[in-house]
XYZ file of C-alpha atoms in Angstrom:
538
model
C 119.475 183.724 245.248
C 121.404 181.051 247.064
C 123.380 178.135 245.769
C 125.282 175.199 247.128
C 128.203 173.638 245.306
C 130.885 171.233 246.338
C 133.818 169.426 244.744
C 134.126 165.738 245.614
C 137.335 164.566 244.018
C 137.235 161.305 245.961
C 134.222 160.119 243.991
C 135.275 161.904 240.844
C 132.099 163.988 240.503
C 130.530 167.272 241.375
C 127.753 167.049 243.899
C 125.134 169.403 245.128
C 125.537 171.838 242.237
C 122.234 173.634 241.988
C 120.781 177.064 241.619
C 118.204 178.146 244.184
C 116.099 181.255 243.780
C 114.075 183.027 246.422
C 110.518 183.720 245.279
C 110.302 187.514 245.603
C 112.145 187.267 248.920
C 108.801 186.796 250.655
C 108.734 183.025 251.126
C 111.108 180.828 253.036
C 110.735 178.118 250.397
C 113.118 178.183 247.446
C 112.577 177.537 243.755
C 115.476 175.539 242.352
C 116.532 174.786 238.839
C 118.041 171.358 239.401
C 119.818 169.610 236.591
C 120.636 165.939 236.841
C 123.512 166.500 234.439
C 125.141 168.663 237.123
C 124.063 166.904 240.294
C 125.272 163.651 238.762
C 127.908 165.322 236.654
C 129.742 163.296 234.014
C 132.096 160.995 235.813
C 135.388 162.790 236.213
C 137.161 159.467 235.730
C 140.776 159.811 236.723
C 143.589 159.127 234.328
C 147.290 158.849 234.927
C 149.339 161.800 233.750
C 153.105 161.578 233.378
C 154.667 162.702 236.611
C 151.432 164.156 237.900
C 148.534 163.569 240.217
C 145.649 161.508 238.787
C 143.530 164.163 237.073
C 139.852 164.568 236.386
C 139.348 163.706 232.720
C 138.232 166.388 230.260
C 138.054 164.665 226.888
C 136.347 167.550 225.152
C 134.487 170.751 225.852
C 130.917 169.619 226.425
C 128.646 172.215 228.073
C 126.506 170.266 230.493
C 123.901 172.632 231.837
C 120.944 172.825 229.490
C 117.922 173.782 231.559
C 114.740 171.971 230.651
C 112.496 174.527 229.009
C 110.272 176.191 231.580
C 110.892 173.441 234.192
C 111.029 174.729 237.764
C 110.760 172.688 240.921
C 109.701 174.064 244.271
C 111.714 172.801 247.233
C 111.833 173.778 250.840
C 108.751 174.458 252.892
C 106.884 177.101 254.761
C 106.621 176.319 258.439
C 103.201 174.914 259.310
C 101.954 174.680 255.698
C 101.675 171.591 253.541
C 102.514 171.372 249.848
C 98.930 171.948 248.753
C 98.607 175.059 250.888
C 101.891 176.359 249.485
C 100.575 176.010 245.935
C 97.337 177.786 246.847
C 99.271 180.595 248.517
C 101.550 181.033 245.498
C 98.563 181.195 243.137
C 96.840 183.722 245.357
C 99.929 185.913 245.555
C 100.396 185.779 241.786
C 96.791 186.843 241.310
C 97.138 189.754 243.701
C 100.361 190.936 242.080
C 98.950 190.928 238.524
C 98.482 194.611 237.581
C 95.390 196.014 235.908
C 96.097 196.526 232.210
C 94.742 199.277 230.011
C 93.531 198.493 226.512
C 96.674 198.850 224.386
C 96.878 200.350 220.907
C 99.712 198.012 219.972
C 101.071 194.754 221.345
C 104.514 193.251 220.958
C 105.101 189.588 221.660
C 108.745 188.515 221.796
C 109.409 184.812 221.438
C 112.582 182.980 222.251
C 113.765 183.341 218.646
C 114.451 187.056 218.991
C 115.705 186.882 222.592
C 118.203 184.157 221.694
C 119.488 186.235 218.817
C 119.869 189.400 220.885
C 121.707 187.782 223.771
C 123.960 185.814 221.429
C 124.709 188.931 219.369
C 125.458 190.896 222.518
C 127.867 188.219 223.687
C 129.558 187.937 220.289
C 129.776 191.611 219.393
C 130.902 192.785 222.812
C 133.591 190.080 223.145
C 132.915 190.425 226.821
C 134.371 187.112 227.969
C 137.666 187.836 226.248
C 137.730 191.313 227.772
C 137.025 189.934 231.229
C 139.782 187.371 230.766
C 142.216 190.114 229.779
C 141.359 192.010 232.969
C 141.735 188.961 235.214
C 145.420 189.409 235.949
C 145.294 193.164 236.550
C 145.327 194.536 240.061
C 142.139 196.314 241.040
C 141.404 198.518 244.059
C 140.136 196.536 247.026
C 140.940 193.172 245.457
C 142.774 190.819 247.775
C 145.529 188.645 246.307
C 144.813 184.948 245.927
C 146.962 182.857 248.222
C 149.102 180.276 246.520
C 149.061 181.742 243.019
C 150.745 184.733 241.420
C 150.894 186.197 237.907
C 147.338 184.955 237.305
C 146.159 184.971 233.693
C 143.134 183.603 231.833
C 143.431 182.344 228.282
C 141.802 180.034 225.721
C 138.255 181.170 226.450
C 135.896 178.803 224.639
C 133.077 180.019 222.417
C 130.110 180.342 224.791
C 126.946 178.296 224.356
C 123.934 180.260 225.590
C 120.708 178.693 226.789
C 117.665 180.804 227.681
C 114.273 179.959 229.113
C 111.374 182.176 230.123
C 110.490 182.530 233.794
C 106.799 183.484 234.087
C 106.324 186.743 235.948
C 110.070 187.287 236.250
C 112.023 187.418 233.017
C 114.599 185.071 231.526
C 116.812 182.401 233.052
C 120.184 182.443 231.355
C 122.951 179.884 231.281
C 126.264 180.512 229.544
C 128.415 177.391 229.110
C 132.061 178.024 228.399
C 135.583 176.920 229.249
C 138.973 178.498 229.826
C 142.476 177.972 231.102
C 143.730 179.727 234.255
C 147.514 179.990 234.532
C 149.983 181.362 237.063
C 152.816 180.556 239.422
C 151.719 178.055 242.047
C 152.717 177.953 245.714
C 155.043 175.073 244.750
C 157.026 177.457 242.584
C 156.224 176.015 239.178
C 153.879 177.027 236.372
C 150.316 175.963 236.999
C 147.421 175.415 234.646
C 143.786 174.897 235.599
C 141.500 173.957 232.720
C 137.859 174.476 233.653
C 134.499 173.960 232.016
C 131.778 175.917 233.722
C 128.263 177.315 233.523
C 127.350 180.877 234.416
C 123.700 181.099 235.433
C 121.591 184.114 236.315
C 118.049 185.397 236.389
C 117.524 188.335 234.038
C 114.598 190.154 235.596
C 112.521 192.217 233.168
C 111.625 195.640 234.539
C 110.572 199.095 233.371
C 113.108 201.853 233.856
C 111.558 204.475 236.143
C 113.333 207.385 234.436
C 112.973 206.474 230.761
C 109.899 204.215 230.864
C 111.774 201.688 228.724
C 112.011 197.928 229.227
C 115.216 196.793 230.881
C 116.794 193.558 232.038
C 118.570 193.367 235.379
C 120.753 190.437 236.380
C 120.130 188.753 239.714
C 121.766 185.898 241.564
C 124.648 185.135 239.245
C 126.260 181.775 240.014
C 129.268 180.003 238.556
C 128.875 176.231 238.465
C 131.894 174.073 237.746
C 131.346 171.222 235.336
C 134.889 169.854 235.177
C 138.389 170.801 236.297
C 141.805 169.587 235.175
C 145.136 170.716 236.643
C 148.829 169.967 236.223
C 149.677 170.123 239.938
C 152.276 167.435 240.830
C 151.207 163.957 241.883
C 153.082 164.005 245.200
C 150.656 166.551 246.638
C 147.929 165.328 248.975
C 144.481 165.218 247.328
C 142.909 167.251 250.159
C 145.498 169.978 249.696
C 144.817 170.055 245.957
C 141.062 170.158 246.486
C 141.281 172.952 249.024
C 143.599 175.007 246.866
C 141.485 174.555 243.721
C 138.258 175.238 245.564
C 139.669 178.420 247.136
C 141.277 179.644 243.907
C 138.306 179.029 241.615
C 135.739 180.469 244.011
C 137.789 183.639 244.274
C 138.577 184.000 240.582
C 135.527 182.839 238.651
C 132.548 184.776 240.119
C 134.376 188.099 239.921
C 135.518 187.288 236.416
C 132.391 185.778 234.885
C 129.385 187.430 236.563
C 130.247 190.946 235.334
C 130.050 189.469 231.835
C 126.332 188.767 232.327
C 125.763 192.354 233.472
C 127.723 193.722 230.520
C 125.679 191.670 228.041
C 122.430 192.996 229.531
C 123.687 196.562 229.256
C 124.306 195.861 225.586
C 120.781 194.441 225.107
C 119.143 197.265 227.087
C 120.731 199.869 224.826
C 118.771 198.411 221.918
C 115.541 199.615 223.544
C 116.831 203.188 223.775
C 114.853 204.631 220.836
C 111.610 202.793 221.535
C 109.675 205.725 223.005
C 111.306 208.478 220.939
C 108.835 210.568 218.871
C 108.909 209.535 215.200
C 107.606 211.860 212.478
C 104.670 211.184 210.187
C 105.662 213.494 207.366
C 105.279 217.100 208.494
C 101.934 216.521 210.161
C 102.865 215.101 213.573
C 104.619 212.356 215.502
C 103.999 208.915 216.955
C 105.558 207.706 220.184
C 105.338 204.133 221.533
C 104.804 204.368 225.299
C 104.586 201.311 227.555
C 101.315 200.902 229.423
C 102.967 198.824 232.176
C 105.899 196.579 232.997
C 106.287 193.952 230.259
C 104.776 190.570 231.103
C 106.700 187.318 230.918
C 104.877 184.043 230.364
C 106.164 180.526 229.828
C 106.401 181.118 226.054
C 106.996 184.804 225.392
C 107.451 188.351 226.660
C 104.555 190.706 225.971
C 104.942 194.476 225.764
C 101.748 196.558 225.734
C 101.886 200.001 224.157
C 99.678 203.029 224.560
C 100.908 204.948 221.499
C 100.854 208.750 221.668
C 99.791 210.295 218.360
C 100.478 214.025 218.404
C 99.739 216.701 215.832
C 102.433 219.151 214.819
C 100.814 221.921 216.858
C 100.930 219.751 219.972
C 97.387 218.361 220.249
C 97.121 214.651 221.041
C 94.780 212.469 219.015
C 92.994 210.036 221.291
C 92.655 206.430 220.249
C 89.021 205.496 219.743
C 87.480 202.089 220.071
C 88.822 201.340 223.570
C 87.514 198.086 224.892
C 87.929 196.086 221.669
C 89.971 193.068 222.702
C 93.160 192.505 220.764
C 94.215 188.906 220.275
C 97.223 187.327 218.656
C 96.550 184.570 216.128
C 96.177 181.239 217.870
C 98.099 179.454 215.133
C 101.343 181.367 215.708
C 104.404 179.136 215.672
C 105.894 178.310 219.065
C 108.727 180.662 219.976
C 107.835 183.160 217.229
C 107.411 186.914 217.635
C 104.636 189.234 216.476
C 103.720 192.900 216.493
C 100.015 193.718 216.567
C 98.721 197.164 215.548
C 95.095 197.921 216.362
C 92.705 199.466 213.875
C 92.085 202.238 216.402
C 95.802 203.070 216.444
C 96.051 203.187 212.650
C 92.941 205.382 212.588
C 94.615 207.860 214.957
C 97.755 207.914 212.817
C 95.798 208.575 209.619
C 93.990 211.428 211.369
C 97.346 213.222 211.183
C 97.068 213.042 207.387
C 93.412 214.094 207.105
C 94.158 217.553 205.669
C 96.465 215.949 203.094
C 93.497 213.938 201.806
C 91.900 217.168 200.517
C 92.577 217.493 196.795
C 91.771 219.773 193.861
C 91.680 218.213 190.388
C 91.583 220.462 187.332
C 93.071 218.258 184.622
C 90.732 217.599 181.732
C 92.509 214.350 180.808
C 92.714 211.751 183.571
C 93.634 208.151 182.805
C 90.905 206.308 180.935
C 88.208 208.820 181.882
C 86.358 210.835 179.244
C 87.353 214.519 179.052
C 86.532 216.310 182.292
C 84.294 219.015 180.800
C 80.772 220.314 181.237
C 79.873 218.518 177.996
C 80.714 215.121 179.535
C 78.882 216.026 182.752
C 75.805 217.036 180.763
C 75.470 213.421 179.648
C 74.479 212.638 183.272
C 72.813 215.948 184.213
C 71.010 217.628 181.284
C 70.711 220.856 183.297
C 74.465 221.396 182.828
C 74.061 221.743 179.037
C 71.400 224.383 179.507
C 73.681 226.441 181.783
C 76.821 225.879 179.677
C 76.055 225.259 176.003
C 79.747 225.595 175.210
C 82.084 223.055 176.905
C 83.994 224.314 179.917
C 86.774 222.459 181.805
C 85.707 220.994 185.128
C 87.467 221.601 188.434
C 86.738 219.086 191.195
C 87.405 219.728 194.851
C 87.239 216.928 197.468
C 87.344 217.720 201.168
C 87.435 215.067 203.922
C 85.497 216.560 206.845
C 85.553 213.613 209.253
C 88.628 211.756 210.529
C 89.419 208.739 208.343
C 88.545 205.456 210.017
C 90.273 202.100 209.596
C 88.278 198.904 210.082
C 89.569 195.362 209.943
C 87.946 192.020 209.528
C 89.881 188.828 208.976
C 91.604 189.147 205.619
C 90.239 192.600 204.735
C 90.908 196.175 205.818
C 88.963 199.271 204.773
C 89.478 202.993 205.087
C 86.214 204.899 205.505
C 86.161 208.449 204.134
C 83.399 211.030 204.655
C 83.472 214.423 202.994
C 82.250 216.619 200.201
C 82.760 216.670 196.441
C 82.241 219.989 194.693
C 82.405 220.554 190.929
C 83.100 223.867 189.237
C 83.037 225.181 185.708
C 86.343 226.872 184.937
C 86.442 230.341 183.426
C 89.109 232.131 181.427
C 91.255 235.193 182.119
C 91.979 234.184 185.714
C 88.404 234.491 186.831
C 87.254 232.273 189.695
C 85.453 229.064 188.640
C 81.677 228.823 189.153
C 80.304 226.145 191.491
C 77.920 223.730 189.833
C 76.954 221.607 192.842
C 78.163 220.355 196.216
C 77.667 216.709 197.210
C 78.008 214.896 200.520
C 79.968 211.758 199.845
C 80.854 208.577 201.736
C 83.076 205.892 200.242
C 85.416 203.083 201.313
C 88.830 202.139 199.993
C 90.546 198.802 200.423
C 93.962 198.881 202.093
C 96.904 196.689 201.183
C 99.715 196.728 203.744
C 103.421 196.279 203.274
C 106.641 197.245 205.044
C 109.560 199.298 203.827
C 112.428 199.562 206.286
C 110.909 200.731 209.590
C 107.640 202.060 208.122
C 104.249 200.538 207.523
C 103.132 201.284 203.978
C 99.566 201.441 202.694
C 98.238 201.271 199.147
C 94.539 201.773 198.482
C 92.008 200.934 195.806
C 88.351 201.918 195.671
C 86.025 199.478 197.378
C 82.726 201.198 196.727
C 80.820 204.466 196.787
C 78.367 204.160 199.660
C 76.325 207.329 199.460
C 75.800 210.576 197.539
C 73.524 213.395 198.631
C 73.125 216.866 197.179
C 73.743 219.728 199.565
C 73.535 222.626 197.073
C 73.299 223.276 193.319
C 73.531 226.346 191.029
C 72.030 224.471 188.090
C 68.764 223.524 189.770
C 67.476 220.279 191.178
C 68.744 217.016 189.697
C 68.934 213.341 190.677
C 72.409 212.937 192.127
C 72.105 209.136 191.931
C 72.599 209.517 188.179
C 76.161 210.578 188.977
C 77.076 207.372 190.832
C 78.994 205.792 187.944
C 80.648 209.081 186.954
C 81.811 209.825 190.529
C 82.936 206.221 191.115
C 85.170 206.295 188.046
C 86.498 209.723 189.034
C 87.423 208.551 192.536
C 89.242 205.491 191.205
C 91.170 207.283 188.449
C 91.815 210.686 189.990
C 91.394 210.610 193.781
C 92.875 207.226 194.756
C 96.290 207.967 193.140
C 96.409 211.245 195.083
C 95.668 209.392 198.336
C 98.335 206.801 197.621
C 100.883 209.556 197.089
C 100.057 210.934 200.539
C 100.337 207.508 202.149
C 103.859 206.982 200.847
C 105.087 208.845 203.905
C 104.557 205.599 205.846
C 103.624 205.043 209.469
C 106.523 204.464 211.899
C 106.971 201.071 213.538
C 108.516 200.654 217.017
C 112.312 200.866 217.055
C 113.642 198.057 219.242
C 116.399 195.420 219.224
C 117.522 196.346 215.691
C 114.383 194.725 214.294
C 114.379 194.218 210.519
C 110.740 194.656 209.520
C 111.399 194.004 205.851
C 111.207 190.283 206.537
C 107.881 190.460 208.387
C 104.839 188.595 207.104
C 101.624 190.641 207.380
C 98.153 189.380 208.094
C 94.860 191.182 208.711
C 93.069 189.864 211.796
C 89.954 191.018 213.637
C 90.471 194.706 214.554
C 94.227 194.516 214.073
C 97.122 194.120 211.699
C 99.585 191.386 212.666
C 103.245 191.495 211.671
C 104.877 188.100 212.066
C 108.471 189.100 212.769
C 111.233 187.090 211.121
C 114.976 186.903 211.722
C 117.658 187.544 209.134
């Protein structure tokens, strides 16, 4: 990054203040963020000060640099190429540099709402500008003294105003507008004050840490741009001497003082990604880990992070995500600048596979909700053969086993959990004797899923959608028409099995831990093949 900046006190304005960025270091052209408010800075109209040199006027602290959102101008040229060829070359290079992307199991889209909050919080909570100001007057190894000023101190640091804008393919452009007073003993022997208003600008490049695999921001090309300057140097000094002294002093003090603040803020933000890819438990059955598929992508409106979640059973086996190739899409009606987390149906299916064994239940209560007594007498009303085998009522024991991994499907506004397994009924016997099997049925049914969030976990609550199929595998009471049991089994599933499933699901499924996100405020919506969490700020 290169920049040119000059102070023209004769005309009472700053000229040539602009930030120029090399495009990947490969082109000799430069991309510049030019702001008319800086190039034609507010007139530093001089005013007479008692016993002093006419000073640039600073009526109030007014941060001037507010980059137009996503506005970047290309300047400079490549030798031998016209503007049209330059644009074609840039597009071609961008196409070649776009990496191949695997089908993710989860997508995170970060809008400017969250990024603004995180950078502002980092600046506020770290008090970094105040700390840098406190360090300004201390001697540091290798630091040369500034000629013409001693006992240098920085005070009255103004509350910073932060402006961010996305840089497609790069990261975030950041401008911090602030002001401060620099004091010390001048070369004239008296106390000197320099009141400055300035902008700190930098490109925060978004990368993926090679060691941890986590997203990280790295500051590049920090520049300090002066907006206005006011000093109490005496009026009998020559303007050129004043200009030279101020220019030399500020260029030596400000970059070393302010630019480390940008780096420190990014360190603070980066730490909030630290737990993103840590394994998170799903009860006692396994863990889920959010792993990045590639370097996060920056567009003109958001940052997108693609995840390839690792779902691992307690014994170490990894559950593969099925359904690869199903395109995941964010809702097109999302508000500009908003943030969303998208969880694919395939990912939720893999997570619920961890709980498959917990979906196996045994029910031996004779009284269940609004159901009739669970006895052979009640069952005989649907299968007469039961009464012949058991003329005296016996309690029923029902065993349900899920023998295929549960599968989540999603269509706009509706999500289902598909369960395949067996239902076996027994007649209980006394004196501790093993119950006798009556029949074994193959069963397939769906349950509707309602989603919610509690803290950092996705919660599910189910209700029976419908019983899809029943087929008899074996029977000790002879042949019978299992279809006659449809109503009886449907009621049993709703009253006895669904509550057991909901108890299992209370464990919750872990959501990605990043940037201190408060998921309790999220609004949930079921889209095609995915659950969308519209993330909200406190």
